[in-house]
Amino acid sequence: MHAFPTDYDQYAATYAWTRWAVPWVVAPLARVVDGLPSGAAVLDVGCGTGNYARALSEHRADIVCAGFDISKPMLREAAARPSRARFVVGDASRAFPCRDRVVGLAFAVDVIHHIERLATFFVEAARVLAPGGRLVLVTDSEDNLRRRSLTKFFPEILPIELQRYPPVAALHEQAAAAGLRLLRQERAEGRIPLSHEFLSKLAAKCSSAMRLLAPRDHAAGMLRVREAQARGERWLSCYMVLHYGREAGVSMATP
Ligand SMILES: C[S@@+](CC[C@H](N)C(=O)[O-])C[C@H]1O[C@@H](n2cnc3c(N)ncnc32)[C@H](O)[C@@H]1O
């Protein structure tokens, strides 16, 4: 896996208006939240502009939801929107800003490919999870990367993504080394209409991978998207959802 620099500090305002919590990602997270006791702590690792922390706080009012991110401008965007969730600065490649064994659900959406030190990430996730707690990673498998519309319309993105994303098997290995067992993996998929608004988000480079494309490749991809729009096609968004767990036993509620 190779790190490609993505400057979320510069990207924050664009991210805030181009990205939202998609229902096919909220749903598997919400199912885990539904199984937590009242007062349970939920931690959004690499929360960005807070889309998913906000969605889960709205889904269930009696959980305590917090997010952390390395980018202060992303966190400023998160704080600018009304939410019961709290947001703080933190680096998921180092010590998480969280006490031991208090979190019922820790999750990271679209973050793991940015993490330089995966071993530390998993050790820290295991440290903060309460017994019975769950770590959920929403990421992309190689199969997703090849199937999704982003690759269909912008094929030059694929080699970049194959270098950026850790293979799912490598994630399982690192998780196991930190004492986290794979409980389940599932696909999360949805279709987005190629509306004028969505096309303006693609034109603004709503994905960090698009920001790594040569301008001519981005322009050629936008042309293909407009042709698909004229044919009435929809955009395929797909993810892999990985559930890891610790042993059950002790209450997951925050003291
Ligand atoms: C694609 S965005 C995802 C944001 C959010 N999870 C969402 O789905 O909307 C990736 C986020 O990971 C954050 N990030 C990258 N490296 C990080 C690190 N080492 N620790 C914490 N956050 C990190 C970025 O600042 C950015 O906000």
CSV table of C-alpha atoms and ligand atoms in Angstrom, one decimal:
chain,number,residue,atom,x,y,z
A,1,MET,CA,0.0,0.0,0.0
A,2,HIS,CA,1.3,3.5,-0.9
A,3,ALA,CA,0.3,6.7,0.7
A,4,PHE,CA,-0.9,9.4,-1.8
A,5,PRO,CA,-1.1,12.8,-0.3
A,6,THR,CA,-4.7,14.0,0.1
A,7,ASP,CA,-5.0,17.4,1.6
A,8,TYR,CA,-8.3,17.3,3.4
A,9,ASP,CA,-7.4,20.7,4.9
A,10,GLN,CA,-7.7,22.2,1.5
A,11,TYR,CA,-10.6,19.9,0.5
A,12,ALA,CA,-12.8,20.4,3.5
A,13,ALA,CA,-15.3,23.0,2.1
A,14,THR,CA,-15.7,21.0,-1.1
A,15,TYR,CA,-16.1,17.7,0.9
A,16,ALA,CA,-18.8,19.4,3.0
A,17,TRP,CA,-21.1,20.2,0.1
A,18,THR,CA,-20.4,17.2,-2.1
A,19,ARG,CA,-20.6,14.3,0.4
A,20,TRP,CA,-23.4,13.0,2.5
A,21,ALA,CA,-24.3,10.0,4.6
A,22,VAL,CA,-25.5,7.5,2.0
A,23,PRO,CA,-28.3,5.2,3.3
A,24,TRP,CA,-26.6,2.0,2.2
A,25,VAL,CA,-23.7,2.8,4.6
A,26,VAL,CA,-25.8,4.2,7.4
A,27,ALA,CA,-28.0,1.0,7.4
A,28,PRO,CA,-25.3,-1.5,8.5
A,29,LEU,CA,-24.0,0.9,11.1
A,30,ALA,CA,-27.5,1.6,12.4
A,31,ARG,CA,-28.1,-2.1,12.8
A,32,VAL,CA,-25.1,-2.3,15.1
A,33,VAL,CA,-26.2,0.8,17.1
A,34,ASP,CA,-29.7,-0.8,17.5
A,35,GLY,CA,-28.0,-3.6,19.5
A,36,LEU,CA,-26.3,-1.3,21.9
A,37,PRO,CA,-27.6,-0.5,25.4
A,38,SER,CA,-28.8,3.0,26.2
A,39,GLY,CA,-26.0,5.4,26.9
A,40,ALA,CA,-23.5,3.4,24.9
A,41,ALA,CA,-20.5,5.3,23.3
A,42,VAL,CA,-20.1,5.3,19.6
A,43,LEU,CA,-16.8,6.6,18.1
A,44,ASP,CA,-16.5,7.8,14.4
A,45,VAL,CA,-12.8,7.4,13.5
A,46,GLY,CA,-11.7,9.8,10.8
A,47,CYS,CA,-15.1,11.4,11.0
A,48,GLY,CA,-14.4,14.2,8.5
A,49,THR,CA,-17.3,16.5,8.2
A,50,GLY,CA,-19.3,14.3,10.6
A,51,ASN,CA,-21.8,12.9,8.2
A,52,TYR,CA,-22.0,9.4,9.7
A,53,ALA,CA,-21.7,10.5,13.4
A,54,ARG,CA,-24.6,12.9,12.7
A,55,ALA,CA,-26.7,10.3,11.0
A,56,LEU,CA,-26.3,7.8,13.9
A,57,SER,CA,-27.0,10.4,16.5
A,58,GLU,CA,-30.2,11.2,14.7
A,59,HIS,CA,-31.0,7.5,14.3
A,60,ARG,CA,-30.8,6.9,18.1
A,61,ALA,CA,-31.0,9.8,20.6
A,62,ASP,CA,-29.8,7.8,23.6
A,63,ILE,CA,-26.3,7.0,22.4
A,64,VAL,CA,-23.2,9.1,23.1
A,65,CYS,CA,-21.6,9.8,19.7
A,66,ALA,CA,-18.1,11.3,19.2
A,67,GLY,CA,-15.8,11.6,16.2
A,68,PHE,CA,-12.2,12.5,15.7
A,69,ASP,CA,-10.2,13.4,12.6
A,70,ILE,CA,-6.7,14.6,11.8
A,71,SER,CA,-7.9,17.6,9.8
A,72,LYS,CA,-9.0,20.7,11.7
A,73,PRO,CA,-10.8,22.2,8.7
A,74,MET,CA,-12.8,19.0,8.3
A,75,LEU,CA,-13.7,19.2,12.0
A,76,ARG,CA,-14.7,22.8,11.6
A,77,GLU,CA,-17.2,21.8,8.9
A,78,ALA,CA,-18.5,19.0,11.2
A,79,ALA,CA,-19.0,21.5,14.1
A,80,ALA,CA,-20.7,24.0,11.8
A,81,ARG,CA,-23.7,21.6,11.4
A,82,PRO,CA,-26.2,21.0,14.2
A,83,SER,CA,-25.6,17.7,15.9
A,84,ARG,CA,-25.5,16.0,19.3
A,85,ALA,CA,-22.2,14.4,18.3
A,86,ARG,CA,-18.9,15.8,19.7
A,87,PHE,CA,-15.8,16.2,17.4
A,88,VAL,CA,-12.2,16.4,18.4
A,89,VAL,CA,-8.8,16.3,16.8
A,90,GLY,CA,-6.9,13.0,16.7
A,91,ASP,CA,-4.7,10.8,14.6
A,92,ALA,CA,-5.9,7.3,13.9
A,93,SER,CA,-2.3,6.1,13.3
A,94,ARG,CA,-1.4,7.0,16.9
A,95,ALA,CA,-3.2,6.9,20.2
A,96,PHE,CA,-7.0,7.4,19.8
A,97,PRO,CA,-8.3,10.3,22.0
A,98,CYS,CA,-10.4,7.9,24.0
A,99,ARG,CA,-10.3,6.0,27.3
A,100,ASP,CA,-9.8,2.2,27.5
A,101,ARG,CA,-12.8,-0.2,27.0
A,102,VAL,CA,-15.6,2.3,26.8
A,103,VAL,CA,-16.8,2.2,23.2
A,104,GLY,CA,-19.7,0.0,22.1
A,105,LEU,CA,-19.2,0.7,18.4
A,106,ALA,CA,-16.1,2.2,16.7
A,107,PHE,CA,-16.4,2.7,13.0
A,108,ALA,CA,-14.4,4.2,10.2
A,109,VAL,CA,-16.0,5.1,6.8
A,110,ASP,CA,-13.6,5.6,3.9
A,111,VAL,CA,-10.6,6.2,6.1
A,112,ILE,CA,-8.5,3.0,6.4
A,113,HIS,CA,-6.7,3.7,3.1
A,114,HIS,CA,-5.3,6.9,4.6
A,115,ILE,CA,-3.9,5.2,7.7
A,116,GLU,CA,-0.1,4.9,7.6
A,117,ARG,CA,0.2,2.6,10.6
A,118,LEU,CA,-2.5,-0.1,10.4
A,119,ALA,CA,-1.1,-2.1,13.2
A,120,THR,CA,-1.4,0.9,15.6
A,121,PHE,CA,-4.9,1.6,14.3
A,122,PHE,CA,-6.1,-1.9,15.1
A,123,VAL,CA,-4.4,-2.0,18.5
A,124,GLU,CA,-6.0,1.3,19.4
A,125,ALA,CA,-9.4,0.3,18.2
A,126,ALA,CA,-9.1,-2.9,20.3
A,127,ARG,CA,-8.0,-0.8,23.3
A,128,VAL,CA,-11.0,1.5,23.3
A,129,LEU,CA,-13.6,-1.2,22.6
A,130,ALA,CA,-15.7,-2.3,25.5
A,131,PRO,CA,-16.0,-6.1,25.9
A,132,GLY,CA,-18.6,-7.1,23.4
A,133,GLY,CA,-17.9,-3.9,21.4
A,134,ARG,CA,-17.6,-3.8,17.6
A,135,LEU,CA,-15.2,-2.3,15.1
A,136,VAL,CA,-16.8,-1.7,11.7
A,137,LEU,CA,-14.7,-0.6,8.8
A,138,VAL,CA,-16.4,0.6,5.6
A,139,THR,CA,-13.9,0.3,2.8
A,140,ASP,CA,-13.4,-1.1,-0.7
A,141,SER,CA,-12.3,-4.5,-1.7
A,142,GLU,CA,-10.5,-4.9,-5.1
A,143,ASP,CA,-13.8,-6.2,-6.5
A,144,ASN,CA,-15.6,-3.0,-5.4
A,145,LEU,CA,-12.9,-0.9,-6.8
A,146,ARG,CA,-13.3,-2.6,-10.2
A,147,ARG,CA,-17.1,-2.6,-10.3
A,148,ARG,CA,-18.0,0.9,-9.0
A,149,SER,CA,-19.0,3.7,-11.3
A,150,LEU,CA,-16.1,5.9,-10.3
A,151,THR,CA,-13.8,3.4,-12.1
A,152,LYS,CA,-16.2,2.9,-15.0
A,153,PHE,CA,-16.2,6.6,-15.8
A,154,PHE,CA,-12.7,7.5,-14.6
A,155,PRO,CA,-10.7,4.3,-15.4
A,156,GLU,CA,-7.3,6.0,-14.6
A,157,ILE,CA,-8.4,6.0,-10.9
A,158,LEU,CA,-8.2,2.2,-10.7
A,159,PRO,CA,-4.4,1.8,-10.5
A,160,ILE,CA,-4.2,4.7,-8.0
A,161,GLU,CA,-6.9,3.0,-5.8
A,162,LEU,CA,-5.2,-0.4,-6.0
A,163,GLN,CA,-2.1,1.2,-4.5
A,164,ARG,CA,-4.0,3.2,-1.9
A,165,TYR,CA,-6.4,0.6,-0.5
A,166,PRO,CA,-5.1,-2.1,1.8
A,167,PRO,CA,-6.4,-5.6,0.6
A,168,VAL,CA,-9.2,-6.8,2.8
A,169,ALA,CA,-7.2,-9.9,3.7
A,170,ALA,CA,-4.4,-7.6,5.1
A,171,LEU,CA,-7.0,-5.8,7.2
A,172,HIS,CA,-8.2,-9.2,8.7
A,173,GLU,CA,-4.6,-10.1,9.5
A,174,GLN,CA,-3.9,-6.8,11.3
A,175,ALA,CA,-7.2,-7.0,13.1
A,176,ALA,CA,-6.5,-10.6,14.3
A,177,ALA,CA,-3.0,-9.5,15.5
A,178,ALA,CA,-4.7,-6.9,17.7
A,179,GLY,CA,-7.1,-9.5,19.1
A,180,LEU,CA,-10.1,-8.6,16.9
A,181,ARG,CA,-12.0,-11.4,15.3
A,182,LEU,CA,-13.8,-11.0,12.0
A,183,LEU,CA,-17.5,-11.5,12.7
A,184,ARG,CA,-19.0,-10.7,9.3
A,185,GLN,CA,-18.4,-9.0,6.1
A,186,GLU,CA,-21.1,-7.6,3.8
A,187,ARG,CA,-21.5,-5.5,0.8
A,188,ALA,CA,-23.2,-2.1,0.9
A,189,GLU,CA,-24.4,-0.9,-2.5
A,190,GLY,CA,-26.7,1.8,-3.8
A,191,ARG,CA,-27.5,3.7,-7.0
A,192,ILE,CA,-27.4,7.5,-7.3
A,193,PRO,CA,-29.4,9.3,-10.0
A,194,LEU,CA,-27.1,11.2,-12.4
A,195,SER,CA,-28.9,14.5,-11.6
A,196,HIS,CA,-27.6,17.9,-12.5
A,197,GLU,CA,-26.6,18.3,-8.8
A,198,PHE,CA,-24.7,15.1,-8.6
A,199,LEU,CA,-22.8,15.9,-11.8
A,200,SER,CA,-21.8,19.3,-10.3
A,201,LYS,CA,-20.3,17.3,-7.3
A,202,LEU,CA,-18.4,15.1,-9.7
A,203,ALA,CA,-17.2,18.2,-11.6
A,204,ALA,CA,-16.0,19.6,-8.2
A,205,LYS,CA,-14.0,16.3,-7.6
A,206,CYS,CA,-16.1,14.9,-4.7
A,207,SER,CA,-13.8,11.9,-4.3
A,208,SER,CA,-10.2,12.2,-3.0
A,209,ALA,CA,-9.2,9.8,-5.9
A,210,MET,CA,-10.5,12.3,-8.4
A,211,ARG,CA,-8.2,14.9,-7.0
A,212,LEU,CA,-5.3,12.7,-8.0
A,213,LEU,CA,-6.3,12.4,-11.6
A,214,ALA,CA,-4.7,14.4,-14.4
A,215,PRO,CA,-7.1,17.2,-15.5
A,216,ARG,CA,-7.5,15.7,-19.0
A,217,ASP,CA,-8.6,12.4,-17.5
A,218,HIS,CA,-11.1,14.1,-15.2
A,219,ALA,CA,-12.5,16.0,-18.2
A,220,ALA,CA,-12.8,12.8,-20.3
A,221,GLY,CA,-14.5,11.1,-17.4
A,222,MET,CA,-17.0,13.9,-17.0
A,223,LEU,CA,-17.8,13.6,-20.8
A,224,ARG,CA,-18.6,9.8,-20.2
A,225,VAL,CA,-20.8,10.7,-17.2
A,226,ARG,CA,-22.8,13.2,-19.3
A,227,GLU,CA,-23.3,10.6,-22.0
A,228,ALA,CA,-24.5,8.1,-19.3
A,229,GLN,CA,-26.8,10.8,-17.9
A,230,ALA,CA,-28.4,11.2,-21.4
A,231,ARG,CA,-29.0,7.5,-21.5
A,232,GLY,CA,-30.8,7.6,-18.1
A,233,GLU,CA,-28.1,5.5,-16.2
A,234,ARG,CA,-27.5,5.7,-12.5
A,235,TRP,CA,-24.2,5.8,-10.6
A,236,LEU,CA,-23.2,2.6,-8.7
A,237,SER,CA,-21.7,3.2,-5.2
A,238,CYS,CA,-20.4,0.1,-3.5
A,239,TYR,CA,-18.5,-0.6,-0.3
A,240,MET,CA,-17.3,-3.5,1.8
A,241,VAL,CA,-18.4,-3.5,5.4
A,242,LEU,CA,-16.2,-5.4,7.8
A,243,HIS,CA,-17.4,-6.2,11.3
A,244,TYR,CA,-14.8,-7.1,14.0
A,245,GLY,CA,-15.5,-7.9,17.6
A,246,ARG,CA,-14.1,-8.5,21.0
A,247,GLU,CA,-15.3,-11.0,23.5
A,248,ALA,CA,-18.7,-10.2,25.1
A,249,GLY,CA,-19.2,-10.0,28.8
A,250,VAL,CA,-19.1,-6.5,30.4
A,251,SER,CA,-21.6,-3.7,29.9
A,252,MET,CA,-20.9,-1.4,27.0
A,253,ALA,CA,-22.6,1.6,28.6
A,254,THR,CA,-20.4,4.6,29.4
A,255,PRO,CA,-20.0,5.2,33.1
B,1,LIG,C1,-12.8,10.2,2.7
B,1,LIG,S1,-12.8,11.1,4.2
B,1,LIG,C2,-14.1,10.3,5.1
B,1,LIG,C3,-14.7,11.2,6.2
B,1,LIG,C4,-15.9,10.5,6.9
B,1,LIG,N1,-15.6,9.3,7.5
B,1,LIG,C5,-17.0,10.3,5.8
B,1,LIG,O1,-17.2,9.1,5.5
B,1,LIG,O2,-17.6,11.3,5.4
B,1,LIG,C6,-11.3,10.6,5.0
B,1,LIG,C7,-11.1,11.3,6.3
B,1,LIG,O3,-10.0,10.6,7.0
B,1,LIG,C8,-9.3,11.6,7.7
B,1,LIG,N2,-8.0,11.1,8.0
B,1,LIG,C9,-6.9,10.8,7.2
B,1,LIG,N3,-5.9,10.3,7.9
B,1,LIG,C10,-6.3,10.3,9.2
B,1,LIG,C11,-5.6,9.9,10.4
B,1,LIG,N4,-4.4,9.4,10.4
B,1,LIG,N5,-6.3,10.1,11.6
B,1,LIG,C12,-7.6,10.6,11.6
B,1,LIG,N6,-8.2,10.9,10.5
B,1,LIG,C13,-7.6,10.8,9.3
B,1,LIG,C14,-9.3,12.7,6.7
B,1,LIG,O4,-8.9,14.0,7.3
B,1,LIG,C15,-10.7,12.7,6.2
B,1,LIG,O5,-11.5,13.5,7.0
